[in-house]
Amino acid sequence: MTRVHNFSAGPSALPLVALERARDEMLDYAGSGMSIMEQSHRAAVYEGVHDEALALIRELMSVPDTHDILLLQGGASQQFAQVPMNLLHPGQSADYVVTGVWGKKAIKEAKLVGQARVAASTEESDGKFFRVPSQDEIKLDAQAAFFHVTTNNTVMGTQFSHVPESPGVPVVLDASSDIMGRPLDVAKYGLIYAGAQKNLGPSGITVVIIDKQLIETGRRDIPYFFQYRTHAEAKSLSNTIPTFGVYMLRNVMLWLKELGGVSAIYKINQEKAARLYRVLEERSDLYQLKVEKESRSIMNVTWNLATAEAEKACVAAATKAGLIGLKGHRIVGGLRASIYNAVPLSSVDALCEFLGNYRP
Ligand code: PMP
């Protein structure tokens, strides 16, 4: 068996030990005579996994008692809609910092629900985003129902080094592509959401960490199933959850805990990003880094070559060398290496070696 170096943007690489455990337990989970997928989501066997997954998220992110952790479906995209459905009351307006395609989609959904305002945007005339704004550039509405920020922009490869603030207003984070990639003070945020398929596990689960007060004051005039309180009250077992996804997430969380948690992986992530940016800078004859230095992401590294043909050839050569998933997002082109938590330093080193020696 040969495992490739996987730089896919999501779904993305999973820790080998999490996959091996799933392989070993596939046919008979914990002596139950069946796989975890075949258990009832109400059975004690599954409930043990479910509770452990929630407890591990709480432990790894130091989620305070003031916040609930929900495991939902529909991806981060559903949260684009569900956040304003719950938190944007009639007559209120919400603030959005638009730093990429996902932020644009988020505000589009909010505008269907009520009023939403661009508090800052770094969009260029060609629709691309090469930086995140400074706090000074953001025009805050002190009365806003919430203040929405995308912490890491998966497509462009930008990331806030300091998450912006809006004093007195609940801050909502789309942390899909950097959750648990670096420490975050959960207590400061009203709501944090993330699709699992980058740093947490397989696709199919969305983690929502929400201040209990926002659950309490959330709208009651929307369908029950979309109300956060429905899922908080049912411990995220209001209906049939993707049980295998939760099980895999649990395995990934155990791996992260064993490794030393979020602060330990953050150090490794910084090192991975530093090595990759260094090689790209050293070979400026060939590679162009377009994102402003202060806005560079440590999760998604993007770069260009002189032409689309040259980029295609580079991706093809990399693929041949076992370096997979480097084609940039279709909206922006170029190349992108997603170096999420589960991408080991050895994969980044293999990529650095390839890029350093590449001759078109
Ligand atoms: N937000 C961000 C920052 C993302 O990267 C993505 C997916 N790549 C989404 C939202 C949408 O996530 P999903 O596909 O889970 O709906």
Coordinates of C-alpha atoms and ligand atoms in Angstrom, one line a residue:
M1 CA 0.0 0.0 0.0
T2 CA 1.3 3.5 -0.9
R3 CA -0.3 6.5 0.7
V4 CA 0.2 9.7 -1.2
H5 CA 1.0 13.2 0.2
N6 CA -2.5 14.7 0.3
F7 CA -2.8 18.4 0.1
S8 CA -6.6 18.5 -0.7
A9 CA -8.6 21.4 0.5
G10 CA -11.5 19.4 2.0
P11 CA -12.3 16.6 2.3
S12 CA -8.7 16.3 3.2
A13 CA -6.0 14.2 4.8
L14 CA -6.9 12.3 8.0
P15 CA -4.5 11.1 10.6
L16 CA -3.3 7.6 9.8
V17 CA -3.9 6.3 13.3
A18 CA -7.6 7.5 13.1
L19 CA -8.0 5.5 9.9
E20 CA -6.2 2.4 11.2
R21 CA -8.4 2.4 14.2
A22 CA -11.5 2.5 12.0
R23 CA -10.1 -0.3 9.9
D24 CA -9.4 -2.5 13.0
E25 CA -12.8 -1.8 14.5
M26 CA -14.8 -1.9 11.2
L27 CA -16.4 -5.3 11.5
D28 CA -16.8 -5.5 15.3
Y29 CA -16.9 -2.4 17.3
A30 CA -16.0 -2.9 21.0
G31 CA -17.2 -6.5 21.0
S32 CA -20.7 -5.6 19.9
G33 CA -20.6 -8.0 16.9
M34 CA -21.3 -5.2 14.4
S35 CA -19.7 -2.0 13.1
I36 CA -20.3 1.4 14.7
M37 CA -22.3 2.3 11.5
E38 CA -24.8 -0.5 12.1
Q39 CA -25.7 0.5 15.7
S40 CA -28.8 2.5 16.5
H41 CA -28.0 6.1 17.2
R42 CA -29.9 5.6 20.5
A43 CA -27.9 2.5 21.5
A44 CA -25.5 2.8 24.5
V45 CA -22.6 1.7 22.3
Y46 CA -23.1 4.7 20.0
E47 CA -23.9 7.1 22.7
G48 CA -20.5 6.4 24.3
V49 CA -18.8 7.5 21.1
H50 CA -21.0 10.5 20.8
D51 CA -20.4 11.7 24.3
E52 CA -16.7 11.1 24.0
A53 CA -16.6 13.2 20.8
L54 CA -18.4 16.1 22.5
A55 CA -16.2 15.8 25.6
L56 CA -13.0 15.8 23.5
I57 CA -14.0 18.9 21.5
R58 CA -14.8 20.6 24.8
E59 CA -11.4 19.6 26.3
L60 CA -9.3 20.3 23.2
M61 CA -10.8 23.8 22.7
S62 CA -11.3 24.5 26.4
V63 CA -15.0 25.3 25.7
P64 CA -16.4 26.9 28.8
D65 CA -19.7 25.8 30.5
T66 CA -21.3 29.0 29.1
H67 CA -21.2 27.4 25.6
D68 CA -22.9 24.3 24.1
I69 CA -21.4 22.1 21.4
L70 CA -23.7 20.9 18.6
L71 CA -23.0 18.3 15.9
L72 CA -25.2 19.2 12.9
Q73 CA -25.5 18.4 9.2
G74 CA -25.7 20.5 6.1
G75 CA -22.1 21.7 6.2
A76 CA -20.8 25.1 6.9
S77 CA -23.1 26.3 4.0
Q78 CA -26.2 25.5 6.1
Q79 CA -24.8 27.6 8.8
F80 CA -24.6 30.6 6.4
A81 CA -28.4 30.4 6.6
Q82 CA -29.0 29.0 10.0
V83 CA -27.0 31.6 11.8
P84 CA -29.2 34.6 10.6
M85 CA -32.3 32.5 10.9
N86 CA -31.7 32.1 14.6
L87 CA -29.8 35.3 15.5
L88 CA -31.2 38.0 13.2
H89 CA -34.4 39.2 14.7
P90 CA -36.9 41.3 12.7
G91 CA -35.8 45.0 12.5
Q92 CA -32.1 44.1 13.3
S93 CA -29.1 44.2 11.0
A94 CA -26.0 42.0 11.0
D95 CA -22.4 42.9 10.2
Y96 CA -20.2 40.9 7.8
V97 CA -16.5 41.1 7.1
V98 CA -16.2 39.9 3.6
T99 CA -12.8 38.4 2.8
G100 CA -13.5 35.7 0.3
V101 CA -16.1 33.6 -1.6
W102 CA -17.4 32.0 1.6
G103 CA -18.1 35.3 3.3
K104 CA -19.9 36.4 0.2
K105 CA -22.1 33.4 0.3
A106 CA -22.7 33.9 4.0
I107 CA -24.0 37.5 3.6
K108 CA -26.1 36.5 0.6
E109 CA -28.0 34.0 2.8
A110 CA -28.4 36.6 5.6
K111 CA -29.9 39.1 3.2
L112 CA -32.8 36.6 2.6
V113 CA -33.5 36.6 6.3
G114 CA -33.2 40.3 7.1
Q115 CA -30.8 43.2 6.9
A116 CA -27.1 42.5 6.5
R117 CA -24.3 45.0 6.0
V118 CA -20.8 44.7 4.7
A119 CA -18.7 46.1 7.6
A120 CA -15.5 45.6 5.5
S121 CA -14.5 44.0 2.2
T122 CA -11.1 43.3 0.7
E123 CA -12.5 42.3 -2.7
E124 CA -10.5 43.6 -5.7
S125 CA -12.1 44.7 -8.9
D126 CA -11.5 41.2 -10.4
G127 CA -13.4 39.5 -7.6
K128 CA -10.2 38.2 -5.9
F129 CA -9.1 38.8 -2.3
F130 CA -5.4 39.1 -1.4
R131 CA -5.6 40.2 2.2
V132 CA -7.7 40.5 5.3
P133 CA -8.6 44.0 6.6
S134 CA -7.1 45.6 9.7
Q135 CA -9.4 46.3 12.7
D136 CA -9.3 50.0 11.7
E137 CA -10.7 49.3 8.3
I138 CA -13.8 47.7 9.7
K139 CA -16.9 50.0 10.1
L140 CA -18.8 48.6 13.0
D141 CA -22.5 48.8 13.8
A142 CA -22.7 48.8 17.6
Q143 CA -26.3 47.7 17.4
A144 CA -25.7 44.8 15.1
A145 CA -27.3 41.5 15.9
F146 CA -24.0 39.8 15.3
F147 CA -20.6 40.4 13.6
H148 CA -19.6 37.6 11.2
V149 CA -16.0 36.8 10.3
T150 CA -14.4 34.1 8.2
T151 CA -11.2 33.3 10.2
N152 CA -9.4 31.5 7.3
N153 CA -10.2 31.9 3.6
T154 CA -9.7 28.5 2.2
V155 CA -9.8 29.6 -1.5
M156 CA -7.5 32.6 -1.5
G157 CA -5.2 31.4 1.3
T158 CA -5.6 34.3 3.7
Q159 CA -6.1 34.2 7.4
F160 CA -6.6 36.7 10.2
S161 CA -3.6 36.6 12.5
H162 CA -5.8 38.5 15.0
V163 CA -9.5 37.9 14.8
P164 CA -11.3 41.3 14.6
E165 CA -13.7 42.4 17.3
S166 CA -16.9 44.3 17.6
P167 CA -17.4 45.3 21.3
G168 CA -20.7 44.5 22.8
V169 CA -21.9 42.5 19.7
P170 CA -21.8 38.7 19.5
V171 CA -19.0 37.6 17.2
V172 CA -19.8 34.7 14.8
L173 CA -16.9 32.9 13.3
D174 CA -16.8 30.7 10.2
A175 CA -13.7 28.7 11.4
S176 CA -14.2 25.9 8.9
S177 CA -10.7 25.8 7.7
D178 CA -8.7 26.6 10.8
I179 CA -10.6 25.3 13.7
M180 CA -8.2 23.6 16.1
G181 CA -5.4 24.6 13.9
R182 CA -4.4 27.2 16.4
P183 CA -5.6 28.2 19.8
L184 CA -8.9 30.2 20.1
D185 CA -10.4 31.8 23.2
V186 CA -13.9 30.3 22.8
A187 CA -15.4 32.4 25.6
K188 CA -15.0 35.6 23.5
Y189 CA -17.3 34.3 20.7
G190 CA -21.0 34.0 20.4
L191 CA -20.9 31.2 17.9
I192 CA -18.2 29.3 16.1
Y193 CA -19.0 26.9 13.2
A194 CA -16.9 24.6 11.1
G195 CA -17.5 21.8 8.6
A196 CA -15.5 18.8 9.9
Q197 CA -13.8 17.9 6.6
K198 CA -10.6 19.9 7.1
N199 CA -9.3 19.7 10.6
L200 CA -11.8 17.6 12.4
G201 CA -12.8 14.5 10.5
P202 CA -14.7 13.4 7.4
S203 CA -17.4 15.5 5.7
G204 CA -21.0 15.2 6.9
I205 CA -20.7 16.8 10.4
T206 CA -20.7 20.5 11.2
V207 CA -19.5 21.5 14.6
V208 CA -21.3 24.5 16.1
I209 CA -20.1 26.0 19.4
I210 CA -22.6 28.5 20.7
D211 CA -23.1 30.7 23.7
K212 CA -26.1 29.3 25.6
Q213 CA -27.5 32.8 25.9
L214 CA -27.8 33.0 22.1
I215 CA -29.7 29.7 22.1
E216 CA -32.0 31.1 24.8
T217 CA -32.7 34.4 22.9
G218 CA -32.7 32.9 19.4
R219 CA -35.8 33.2 17.3
R220 CA -38.7 30.8 17.9
D221 CA -40.6 31.6 14.7
I222 CA -38.5 29.4 12.5
P223 CA -39.0 25.7 11.9
Y224 CA -38.0 23.7 15.0
F225 CA -35.4 21.7 13.2
F226 CA -33.5 24.8 12.3
Q227 CA -33.6 26.2 15.9
Y228 CA -30.3 25.7 17.7
R229 CA -32.2 24.9 20.9
T230 CA -33.8 21.8 19.3
H231 CA -30.3 20.3 18.9
A232 CA -28.9 21.6 22.2
E233 CA -31.9 20.1 24.1
A234 CA -31.4 16.8 22.4
K235 CA -27.6 16.7 22.8
S236 CA -27.4 16.7 18.9
L237 CA -29.5 13.5 18.8
S238 CA -32.8 15.1 17.7
N239 CA -32.8 12.9 14.6
T240 CA -30.4 10.3 13.1
I241 CA -27.0 11.8 13.1
P242 CA -24.2 10.5 10.7
T243 CA -22.9 8.2 13.3
F244 CA -19.8 7.1 11.4
G245 CA -18.8 10.7 10.9
V246 CA -19.0 11.3 14.6
Y247 CA -17.0 8.1 15.3
M248 CA -14.3 9.3 12.9
L249 CA -14.3 12.7 14.4
R250 CA -13.8 11.1 17.8
N251 CA -10.8 9.1 16.5
V252 CA -9.3 12.3 15.1
M253 CA -9.8 14.1 18.4
L254 CA -8.0 11.3 20.3
W255 CA -5.1 11.6 17.9
L256 CA -4.9 15.3 18.5
K257 CA -5.1 14.9 22.3
E258 CA -2.3 12.3 22.2
L259 CA -0.2 14.7 20.2
G260 CA -0.5 17.4 22.9
G261 CA -3.6 19.2 21.8
V262 CA -4.2 22.5 19.9
S263 CA -1.2 24.4 21.2
A264 CA 1.1 21.5 20.1
I265 CA -0.4 21.2 16.6
Y266 CA -0.2 25.0 16.2
K267 CA 3.6 24.9 16.6
I268 CA 3.8 22.2 14.0
N269 CA 1.4 24.1 11.7
Q270 CA 3.5 27.2 12.0
E271 CA 6.6 25.2 11.1
K272 CA 5.0 23.6 8.1
A273 CA 3.8 26.9 6.7
A274 CA 7.1 28.6 7.3
R275 CA 9.0 25.9 5.4
L276 CA 6.6 26.0 2.5
Y277 CA 6.5 29.9 2.2
R278 CA 10.3 29.9 2.5
V279 CA 10.8 27.6 -0.6
L280 CA 8.2 29.6 -2.6
E281 CA 10.0 32.8 -1.7
E282 CA 13.4 31.3 -2.6
R283 CA 12.2 30.3 -6.0
S284 CA 10.6 33.6 -6.9
D285 CA 12.0 33.1 -10.4
L286 CA 9.2 30.6 -10.8
Y287 CA 6.6 31.1 -8.1
Q288 CA 4.5 34.2 -7.3
L289 CA 3.0 34.7 -3.9
K290 CA 0.1 37.1 -4.3
V291 CA -1.3 37.1 -0.8
E292 CA 0.0 40.0 1.3
K293 CA 2.5 38.7 3.8
E294 CA 0.6 39.7 6.9
S295 CA -2.5 37.9 5.6
R296 CA -0.9 34.6 4.7
S297 CA -2.7 31.5 5.9
I298 CA -0.9 28.7 7.7
M299 CA -3.6 26.3 6.5
N300 CA -4.0 27.0 2.8
V301 CA -0.9 28.2 0.9
T302 CA -1.6 29.6 -2.5
W303 CA 0.8 30.6 -5.3
N304 CA 0.9 31.2 -9.1
L305 CA 3.3 30.4 -11.9
A306 CA 3.7 32.7 -15.0
T307 CA 0.8 31.2 -17.0
A308 CA -2.1 28.8 -16.5
E309 CA -0.3 26.3 -18.7
A310 CA 2.8 26.4 -16.5
E311 CA 0.6 25.9 -13.5
K312 CA -1.1 22.9 -15.1
A313 CA 2.3 21.3 -15.9
C314 CA 3.5 21.9 -12.3
V315 CA 0.4 20.2 -10.9
A316 CA 0.8 17.3 -13.3
A317 CA 4.5 16.8 -12.3
A318 CA 3.6 17.0 -8.6
T319 CA 0.8 14.5 -9.0
K320 CA 3.3 12.1 -10.7
A321 CA 5.6 12.5 -7.7
G322 CA 2.8 11.5 -5.3
L323 CA 1.9 15.0 -4.2
I324 CA -1.9 15.2 -4.6
G325 CA -4.6 17.9 -4.5
L326 CA -2.4 21.0 -5.5
K327 CA -4.7 22.4 -8.1
G328 CA -6.0 25.8 -7.0
H329 CA -9.7 26.4 -6.5
R330 CA -11.5 26.8 -9.8
I331 CA -12.4 30.4 -9.0
V332 CA -8.8 31.7 -8.6
G333 CA -6.6 29.1 -10.4
G334 CA -3.0 28.8 -9.5
L335 CA -1.8 26.2 -7.0
R336 CA -2.8 25.6 -3.4
A337 CA -1.4 23.3 -0.7
S338 CA -3.8 22.7 2.1
I339 CA -1.6 21.8 5.1
Y340 CA -4.3 21.1 7.7
N341 CA -3.6 19.4 11.1
A342 CA -3.4 15.9 9.7
V343 CA -0.9 16.7 7.0
P344 CA 2.4 15.7 8.5
L345 CA 5.6 17.7 8.4
S346 CA 7.1 14.9 6.2
S347 CA 4.5 15.6 3.5
V348 CA 5.3 19.3 3.6
D349 CA 9.0 18.5 3.4
A350 CA 8.4 16.3 0.3
L351 CA 6.5 19.2 -1.3
C352 CA 9.2 21.6 -0.5
E353 CA 11.8 19.4 -2.0
F354 CA 9.7 19.0 -5.2
L355 CA 9.1 22.7 -5.5
G356 CA 12.7 23.7 -4.7
N357 CA 14.0 21.4 -7.5
Y358 CA 11.2 21.8 -10.0
R359 CA 12.4 22.7 -13.5
P360 CA 9.6 23.3 -16.0
Ligands
PMP1 N1 -16.6 28.2 4.8 C1 -15.3 27.9 4.5 C2 -14.2 28.8 5.1 C3 -15.0 26.9 3.7 O1 -13.7 26.6 3.4 C4 -16.0 26.1 3.2 C5 -15.8 24.9 2.3 N2 -14.6 24.7 1.7 C6 -17.4 26.4 3.5 C7 -17.6 27.4 4.3 C8 -18.5 25.6 3.0 O2 -18.5 24.4 3.6 P1 -19.4 23.1 3.3 O3 -18.9 22.5 2.1 O4 -19.2 22.3 4.5 O5 -20.8 23.6 3.2

